[in-house]
């Protein structure tokens, strides 16, 4: 769950490690939640409950107590049956780790870890930590579907691991640290392992210097992928110069005059610019709504829309005028994805899984660093033929 109270939080580590100045620049900006964030918090609460039940954390939990707590969570308006199947995947993964070890491991969930030895007042909340013998396992559940998260060199996970090593080293002589991101709706499980020494070296040589700068308010700014989640990104000069300056070299020439290499480079620079444009427009709109001034810009009324003042009365008037009721309503089936979310993956698969076929996706543009295979029209046609027979 988000580390909402730590300035140098683990969840924002990628940002403040790479851009120390972002801490001071965004310190007085309000935290904004979203439906997606609230859904994530609810899913985390369900995941925590399931691990508490499975491992008996805090003492054995009866099925009745579990059902009572689970039913309370299910009453949340944001609950969807899909959360049950996703958190089952998370619980089963943790259970498989534990069952594969020589003896019963120590397991803790939603555990606060302290890494202030490397970052002033640094702490975070790890979803699940296990250790047994010389192995430490740090696991993080992600409910999001839009942005797949990797475990390899993940600063958030590594800081959780640093805190766990510092806390539990008196009990175990750790040699290997295993990190895992469990994201059922976007890529499944991502794993990465490194030695304890590599982890501590990273904390000392990378985290500590960056944290010292961030805590001191040093105005050192660097634009990069971490800007995606930065509250100050819309008005940050370094970020604005980076994303807009990236296309400077291409302004004198139109695409027909560019070589394939130049055009490929230009495409790679346009996406961050488009993302920045959306953030900048949203920030400007919110600023003007709050009464602030942005020279050269103003608020205007968008296109007017029409709506019923009383739909029930309007429909009655239409029927009284002789309009057939069948003309007033239309019914559309839910999509496959919507039904699976409402019913839960298990119930959906059992009832209608045999009717689901995987259709090839449409070709879409992606950089060469994308892990997916290169699209092949021939391979797609062959798959269509196989399904046809």
Short mmCIF file of C-alpha atoms in Angstrom, two decimals:
data_model
loop_
_atom_site.label_atom_id
_atom_site.label_comp_id
_atom_site.label_asym_id
_atom_site.label_seq_id
_atom_site.Cartn_x
_atom_site.Cartn_y
_atom_site.Cartn_z
CA UNK A 1 0.00 0.00 0.00
CA UNK A 2 1.22 3.58 -0.63
CA UNK A 3 3.70 5.01 1.87
CA UNK A 4 1.69 8.20 2.37
CA UNK A 5 3.57 9.60 5.35
CA UNK A 6 7.24 9.23 4.36
CA UNK A 7 8.75 12.09 2.38
CA UNK A 8 11.41 9.75 0.98
CA UNK A 9 8.93 6.92 0.53
CA UNK A 10 9.75 3.61 -1.08
CA UNK A 11 6.85 3.96 -3.50
CA UNK A 12 8.32 7.21 -4.90
CA UNK A 13 11.95 6.08 -4.72
CA UNK A 14 12.47 5.97 -8.48
CA UNK A 15 11.60 9.67 -8.57
CA UNK A 16 13.63 11.05 -5.66
CA UNK A 17 16.65 8.86 -6.35
CA UNK A 18 16.86 10.08 -9.95
CA UNK A 19 15.56 13.61 -9.33
CA UNK A 20 16.38 14.79 -5.78
CA UNK A 21 15.00 18.28 -6.44
CA UNK A 22 11.50 16.90 -7.04
CA UNK A 23 11.02 16.42 -3.29
CA UNK A 24 11.17 20.12 -2.46
CA UNK A 25 9.38 21.11 -5.66
CA UNK A 26 6.33 19.00 -4.83
CA UNK A 27 6.35 19.15 -1.02
CA UNK A 28 3.36 21.50 -0.67
CA UNK A 29 1.23 19.94 -3.41
CA UNK A 30 -1.82 17.98 -2.24
CA UNK A 31 -2.04 14.23 -2.69
CA UNK A 32 -4.82 13.30 -5.06
CA UNK A 33 -6.51 9.95 -4.92
CA UNK A 34 -8.41 8.23 -7.72
CA UNK A 35 -10.88 5.42 -8.18
CA UNK A 36 -8.00 3.21 -9.33
CA UNK A 37 -6.02 3.96 -6.18
CA UNK A 38 -9.02 3.24 -3.98
CA UNK A 39 -9.64 -0.04 -5.81
CA UNK A 40 -6.00 -0.92 -5.19
CA UNK A 41 -6.32 -0.23 -1.46
CA UNK A 42 -9.40 -2.44 -1.24
CA UNK A 43 -7.69 -5.26 -3.15
CA UNK A 44 -4.68 -4.97 -0.81
CA UNK A 45 -6.95 -5.32 2.21
CA UNK A 46 -8.42 -8.51 0.73
CA UNK A 47 -4.95 -9.85 -0.08
CA UNK A 48 -3.79 -9.11 3.47
CA UNK A 49 -6.79 -10.93 4.96
CA UNK A 50 -6.16 -14.01 2.83
CA UNK A 51 -2.53 -14.27 3.89
CA UNK A 52 -3.45 -13.74 7.54
CA UNK A 53 -5.90 -16.64 7.26
CA UNK A 54 -3.56 -18.94 5.35
CA UNK A 55 -0.50 -18.46 7.56
CA UNK A 56 -2.30 -17.82 10.84
CA UNK A 57 -0.62 -14.46 11.22
CA UNK A 58 -1.64 -12.94 14.54
CA UNK A 59 -3.06 -16.28 15.62
CA UNK A 60 -5.32 -18.90 13.99
CA UNK A 61 -8.34 -17.43 12.21
CA UNK A 62 -11.59 -19.36 12.11
CA UNK A 63 -13.50 -19.63 8.85
CA UNK A 64 -16.36 -17.74 10.44
CA UNK A 65 -14.12 -14.81 11.36
CA UNK A 66 -12.60 -14.84 7.89
CA UNK A 67 -16.03 -14.85 6.23
CA UNK A 68 -17.22 -11.98 8.42
CA UNK A 69 -14.20 -9.83 7.56
CA UNK A 70 -14.32 -10.74 3.88
CA UNK A 71 -18.02 -9.98 3.61
CA UNK A 72 -17.41 -6.58 5.17
CA UNK A 73 -14.82 -5.83 2.47
CA UNK A 74 -17.19 -7.06 -0.24
CA UNK A 75 -19.75 -4.46 0.80
CA UNK A 76 -17.41 -1.73 -0.42
CA UNK A 77 -18.94 -0.10 -3.55
CA UNK A 78 -15.64 -0.59 -5.39
CA UNK A 79 -15.56 -4.35 -4.81
CA UNK A 80 -15.60 -6.58 -7.89
CA UNK A 81 -15.47 -10.41 -7.94
CA UNK A 82 -12.30 -10.10 -10.02
CA UNK A 83 -10.53 -8.92 -6.85
CA UNK A 84 -11.19 -12.33 -5.31
CA UNK A 85 -9.52 -14.26 -8.12
CA UNK A 86 -6.61 -11.79 -8.39
CA UNK A 87 -5.85 -11.94 -4.68
CA UNK A 88 -6.14 -15.74 -4.84
CA UNK A 89 -3.30 -15.65 -7.36
CA UNK A 90 -1.25 -13.54 -4.95
CA UNK A 91 -1.97 -15.80 -1.96
CA UNK A 92 -1.20 -18.95 -3.94
CA UNK A 93 2.12 -17.53 -5.13
CA UNK A 94 3.20 -16.72 -1.57
CA UNK A 95 1.98 -20.15 -0.41
CA UNK A 96 4.05 -21.85 -3.14
CA UNK A 97 7.16 -20.04 -1.95
CA UNK A 98 6.57 -21.12 1.64
CA UNK A 99 5.76 -24.72 0.71
CA UNK A 100 8.90 -24.98 -1.40
CA UNK A 101 11.24 -24.13 1.49
CA UNK A 102 12.96 -26.77 3.69
CA UNK A 103 11.12 -25.58 6.80
CA UNK A 104 8.33 -23.21 7.75
CA UNK A 105 9.39 -19.60 7.03
CA UNK A 106 8.69 -16.49 9.04
CA UNK A 107 5.91 -14.57 7.29
CA UNK A 108 4.63 -11.05 7.88
CA UNK A 109 2.19 -8.93 5.88
CA UNK A 110 1.72 -5.17 5.50
CA UNK A 111 4.88 -4.75 7.52
CA UNK A 112 6.52 -1.38 8.05
CA UNK A 113 10.22 -1.44 7.24
CA UNK A 114 12.75 1.22 8.17
CA UNK A 115 15.63 2.15 5.86
CA UNK A 116 16.47 5.46 7.56
CA UNK A 117 20.08 4.32 7.84
CA UNK A 118 20.30 5.24 4.15
CA UNK A 119 17.51 7.83 3.71
CA UNK A 120 16.50 10.33 6.42
CA UNK A 121 13.20 9.25 8.03
CA UNK A 122 12.86 6.63 5.31
CA UNK A 123 10.25 3.93 5.76
CA UNK A 124 7.72 1.98 3.77
CA UNK A 125 5.11 -0.76 4.05
CA UNK A 126 5.98 -4.08 2.42
CA UNK A 127 3.02 -6.22 1.35
CA UNK A 128 4.59 -9.53 2.33
CA UNK A 129 8.00 -10.57 3.67
CA UNK A 130 9.20 -14.14 4.16
CA UNK A 131 12.54 -15.39 5.31
CA UNK A 132 14.02 -18.78 5.96
CA UNK A 133 17.67 -19.72 6.26
CA UNK A 134 19.79 -17.45 4.08
CA UNK A 135 16.91 -16.44 1.78
CA UNK A 136 14.80 -13.30 2.08
CA UNK A 137 11.64 -12.93 -0.02
CA UNK A 138 9.98 -9.54 -0.52
CA UNK A 139 6.68 -9.58 -2.42
CA UNK A 140 4.46 -6.77 -3.64
CA UNK A 141 0.89 -7.00 -4.95
CA UNK A 142 -0.12 -4.64 -7.74
CA UNK A 143 -3.79 -4.47 -8.71
CA UNK A 144 -3.31 -2.04 -11.58
CA UNK A 145 -3.88 -3.09 -15.16
CA UNK A 146 -2.61 -0.11 -17.15
CA UNK A 147 1.11 -0.05 -16.34
CA UNK A 148 3.01 -3.37 -15.96
CA UNK A 149 5.62 -3.14 -13.21
CA UNK A 150 8.95 -5.00 -13.33
CA UNK A 151 10.78 -6.42 -10.33
CA UNK A 152 14.28 -6.09 -11.77
CA UNK A 153 16.14 -3.11 -10.30
CA UNK A 154 12.85 -1.86 -8.83
CA UNK A 155 13.81 0.85 -6.27
CA UNK A 156 10.61 0.45 -4.25
CA UNK A 157 11.13 -3.28 -3.81
CA UNK A 158 14.83 -2.88 -3.15
CA UNK A 159 14.20 -0.37 -0.37
CA UNK A 160 11.66 -2.72 1.22
CA UNK A 161 14.36 -5.40 1.07
CA UNK A 162 16.96 -3.05 2.60
CA UNK A 163 14.63 -2.39 5.53
CA UNK A 164 13.95 -6.10 5.95
CA UNK A 165 17.66 -6.97 5.89
CA UNK A 166 18.40 -4.35 8.54
CA UNK A 167 15.58 -5.62 10.75
CA UNK A 168 16.01 -9.37 10.46
CA UNK A 169 19.77 -9.83 10.02
CA UNK A 170 20.07 -10.58 13.74
CA UNK A 171 18.00 -13.70 13.11
CA UNK A 172 19.32 -14.81 9.72
CA UNK A 173 22.55 -14.54 7.78
CA UNK A 174 21.00 -13.51 4.48
CA UNK A 175 22.83 -14.37 1.29
CA UNK A 176 20.15 -13.96 -1.38
CA UNK A 177 17.26 -11.53 -1.68
CA UNK A 178 14.30 -12.48 -3.88
CA UNK A 179 11.97 -9.74 -5.14
CA UNK A 180 8.60 -10.40 -6.76
CA UNK A 181 5.86 -8.22 -8.22
CA UNK A 182 2.52 -10.04 -8.41
CA UNK A 183 0.31 -8.16 -10.88
CA UNK A 184 -2.42 -10.56 -12.04
CA UNK A 185 -4.09 -8.12 -14.41
CA UNK A 186 -0.92 -6.93 -16.15
CA UNK A 187 1.81 -9.45 -16.80
CA UNK A 188 1.38 -11.86 -13.88
CA UNK A 189 4.44 -12.46 -11.72
CA UNK A 190 7.79 -10.72 -12.25
CA UNK A 191 10.77 -11.99 -10.23
CA UNK A 192 14.34 -10.89 -9.67
CA UNK A 193 17.07 -11.96 -7.26
CA UNK A 194 20.29 -10.36 -6.11
CA UNK A 195 22.81 -10.92 -3.34
CA UNK A 196 22.54 -9.21 0.02
CA UNK A 197 25.89 -7.49 -0.61
CA UNK A 198 24.71 -6.10 -3.95
CA UNK A 199 21.61 -4.74 -2.26
CA UNK A 200 23.49 -2.99 0.54
CA UNK A 201 26.08 -1.59 -1.90
CA UNK A 202 23.22 -0.08 -3.92
CA UNK A 203 21.73 1.45 -0.77
CA UNK A 204 25.09 2.95 0.26
CA UNK A 205 26.32 4.14 -3.12
CA UNK A 206 23.06 5.13 -4.85
CA UNK A 207 20.34 5.70 -2.28
CA UNK A 208 22.29 7.49 0.45
CA UNK A 209 23.79 10.27 -1.76
CA UNK A 210 20.46 10.91 -3.53
CA UNK A 211 18.51 10.89 -0.25
CA UNK A 212 20.94 13.35 1.30
CA UNK A 213 20.40 15.76 -1.60
CA UNK A 214 16.63 15.31 -1.55
CA UNK A 215 16.37 15.86 2.21
CA UNK A 216 18.53 19.00 1.98
CA UNK A 217 16.37 20.48 -0.76
CA UNK A 218 19.16 20.53 -3.33
CA UNK A 219 17.79 21.88 -6.61
CA UNK A 220 19.00 19.09 -8.85
CA UNK A 221 16.45 18.03 -11.45
CA UNK A 222 16.51 15.23 -14.02
CA UNK A 223 13.67 14.35 -16.35
CA UNK A 224 12.85 10.72 -17.10
CA UNK A 225 10.22 7.96 -16.81
CA UNK A 226 9.83 8.75 -13.09
CA UNK A 227 8.18 12.07 -14.04
CA UNK A 228 5.03 10.12 -14.89
CA UNK A 229 4.00 10.04 -11.22
CA UNK A 230 5.50 13.35 -10.11
CA UNK A 231 2.97 15.92 -8.86
CA UNK A 232 5.25 18.75 -9.99
CA UNK A 233 5.72 17.46 -13.55
CA UNK A 234 3.23 19.84 -15.23
CA UNK A 235 5.18 22.96 -14.16
CA UNK A 236 8.71 21.56 -13.73
CA UNK A 237 11.14 23.48 -15.96
CA UNK A 238 13.55 20.56 -16.38
CA UNK A 239 10.77 18.23 -17.48
CA UNK A 240 9.23 20.82 -19.82
CA UNK A 241 12.59 21.57 -21.46
CA UNK A 242 13.35 17.87 -21.82
CA UNK A 243 10.11 16.83 -23.50
CA UNK A 244 9.77 19.91 -25.70
CA UNK A 245 13.47 20.28 -26.48
CA UNK A 246 13.62 16.66 -27.63
CA UNK A 247 12.08 17.58 -30.97
CA UNK A 248 14.14 20.76 -31.58
CA UNK A 249 16.50 19.03 -34.00
CA UNK A 250 13.59 17.99 -36.21
CA UNK A 251 11.77 21.32 -36.50
CA UNK A 252 13.53 22.57 -39.68
CA UNK A 253 12.62 19.44 -41.63
CA UNK A 254 9.35 17.73 -42.42
CA UNK A 255 8.99 13.91 -42.14
CA UNK A 256 9.44 13.33 -45.93
CA UNK A 257 12.93 14.79 -45.61
CA UNK A 258 13.93 12.63 -42.65
CA UNK A 259 15.89 9.44 -43.02
CA UNK A 260 14.32 6.25 -41.56
CA UNK A 261 16.78 6.49 -38.67
CA UNK A 262 15.84 10.11 -37.96
CA UNK A 263 12.13 9.40 -38.21
CA UNK A 264 12.48 6.46 -35.82
CA UNK A 265 14.27 8.69 -33.33
CA UNK A 266 11.55 11.34 -33.69
CA UNK A 267 8.78 8.84 -32.90
CA UNK A 268 10.57 7.88 -29.71
CA UNK A 269 10.64 11.51 -28.60
CA UNK A 270 7.01 12.31 -29.39
CA UNK A 271 5.33 10.03 -26.83
CA UNK A 272 6.76 11.76 -23.72
CA UNK A 273 5.79 15.09 -25.29
CA UNK A 274 2.16 13.96 -25.75
CA UNK A 275 2.01 12.70 -22.15
CA UNK A 276 3.38 16.02 -20.91
CA UNK A 277 0.86 17.98 -22.97
CA UNK A 278 -2.03 16.15 -21.30
CA UNK A 279 -0.61 16.77 -17.82
CA UNK A 280 0.04 20.42 -18.58
CA UNK A 281 -3.53 21.01 -19.83
CA UNK A 282 -5.00 19.29 -16.78
CA UNK A 283 -2.82 21.35 -14.43
CA UNK A 284 -3.77 24.59 -16.22
CA UNK A 285 -7.49 23.79 -16.01
CA UNK A 286 -7.30 23.01 -12.29
CA UNK A 287 -5.27 26.16 -11.63
CA UNK A 288 -7.78 28.41 -13.40
CA UNK A 289 -10.70 26.73 -11.63
CA UNK A 290 -9.02 27.60 -8.34
CA UNK A 291 -8.87 31.28 -9.32
CA UNK A 292 -5.23 31.43 -10.37
CA UNK A 293 -4.09 33.28 -13.48
CA UNK A 294 -2.22 31.87 -16.48
CA UNK A 295 -1.31 34.69 -18.90
CA UNK A 296 -2.80 34.12 -22.33
CA UNK A 297 -5.37 31.55 -21.16
CA UNK A 298 -8.90 31.65 -19.76
CA UNK A 299 -11.80 29.35 -18.95
CA UNK A 300 -14.72 29.20 -21.37
CA UNK A 301 -17.89 27.16 -21.41
CA UNK A 302 -17.63 23.99 -23.47
CA UNK A 303 -20.34 22.71 -25.80
CA UNK A 304 -23.72 22.63 -24.09
CA UNK A 305 -25.40 19.27 -23.54
CA UNK A 306 -29.06 18.43 -23.14
CA UNK A 307 -30.52 16.31 -20.34
CA UNK A 308 -33.90 15.35 -18.89
CA UNK A 309 -35.05 17.23 -15.82
CA UNK A 310 -37.18 14.17 -14.98
CA UNK A 311 -36.61 11.14 -17.21
CA UNK A 312 -39.53 9.17 -15.79
CA UNK A 313 -41.96 12.01 -16.45
CA UNK A 314 -40.53 12.54 -19.93
CA UNK A 315 -40.94 8.89 -20.87
CA UNK A 316 -44.52 8.92 -19.57
CA UNK A 317 -45.25 11.93 -21.73
CA UNK A 318 -43.82 10.15 -24.76
CA UNK A 319 -45.94 7.06 -24.10
CA UNK A 320 -49.05 9.22 -23.54
CA UNK A 321 -48.32 10.72 -26.94
CA UNK A 322 -48.56 7.26 -28.47
CA UNK A 323 -44.86 6.38 -28.64
CA UNK A 324 -44.32 2.63 -28.21
CA UNK A 325 -42.34 1.80 -25.06
CA UNK A 326 -40.00 -0.48 -27.05
CA UNK A 327 -38.70 2.61 -28.82
CA UNK A 328 -37.63 4.16 -25.53
CA UNK A 329 -35.19 1.51 -24.37
CA UNK A 330 -32.36 -0.53 -25.86
CA UNK A 331 -30.46 -3.43 -24.36
CA UNK A 332 -26.80 -4.28 -24.99
CA UNK A 333 -24.84 -7.28 -23.69
CA UNK A 334 -21.86 -6.76 -21.39
CA UNK A 335 -18.49 -7.38 -22.98
CA UNK A 336 -16.48 -10.49 -22.15
CA UNK A 337 -14.09 -8.45 -19.97
CA UNK A 338 -16.96 -6.74 -18.12
CA UNK A 339 -18.67 -10.04 -17.36
CA UNK A 340 -15.43 -11.61 -16.12
CA UNK A 341 -14.88 -8.65 -13.79
CA UNK A 342 -18.42 -8.80 -12.40
CA UNK A 343 -18.60 -12.60 -12.00
CA UNK A 344 -15.00 -13.26 -11.01
CA UNK A 345 -12.54 -15.20 -13.16
CA UNK A 346 -13.24 -18.59 -11.58
CA UNK A 347 -17.05 -18.46 -11.91
CA UNK A 348 -16.79 -16.98 -15.38
CA UNK A 349 -14.35 -19.64 -16.60
CA UNK A 350 -16.40 -22.51 -15.16
CA UNK A 351 -19.62 -21.27 -16.76
CA UNK A 352 -18.48 -19.93 -20.11
CA UNK A 353 -14.74 -20.49 -20.46
CA UNK A 354 -15.24 -23.07 -23.22
CA UNK A 355 -16.79 -20.37 -25.40
CA UNK A 356 -13.85 -17.99 -25.12
CA UNK A 357 -11.37 -17.88 -28.01
CA UNK A 358 -8.19 -15.84 -28.20
CA UNK A 359 -8.24 -13.61 -31.22
CA UNK A 360 -4.99 -12.12 -32.51
CA UNK A 361 -4.45 -8.51 -31.57
CA UNK A 362 -4.19 -5.72 -34.09
CA UNK A 363 -0.70 -4.49 -34.98
CA UNK A 364 0.37 -1.55 -32.84
CA UNK A 365 3.46 0.61 -32.73
CA UNK A 366 6.03 -0.09 -29.98
CA UNK A 367 9.73 0.68 -29.38
CA UNK A 368 12.28 -2.10 -29.91
CA UNK A 369 12.74 -2.29 -26.14
CA UNK A 370 9.18 -3.67 -25.80
CA UNK A 371 9.39 -7.32 -24.62
CA UNK A 372 6.64 -8.54 -26.96
CA UNK A 373 7.49 -10.49 -30.12
CA UNK A 374 7.59 -8.69 -33.45
CA UNK A 375 4.18 -8.79 -35.15
CA UNK A 376 4.00 -11.12 -38.09
CA UNK A 377 1.00 -10.93 -40.47
CA UNK A 378 1.81 -14.46 -41.65
CA UNK A 379 1.81 -15.88 -38.12
CA UNK A 380 -1.50 -14.12 -37.42
CA UNK A 381 -3.08 -15.65 -40.50
CA UNK A 382 -1.83 -19.10 -39.50
CA UNK A 383 -3.43 -18.74 -36.06
CA UNK A 384 -6.73 -17.75 -37.68
CA UNK A 385 -6.54 -20.86 -39.87
CA UNK A 386 -5.86 -23.14 -36.89
CA UNK A 387 -8.91 -21.80 -35.03
CA UNK A 388 -11.05 -22.22 -38.14
CA UNK A 389 -10.34 -25.95 -38.35
#
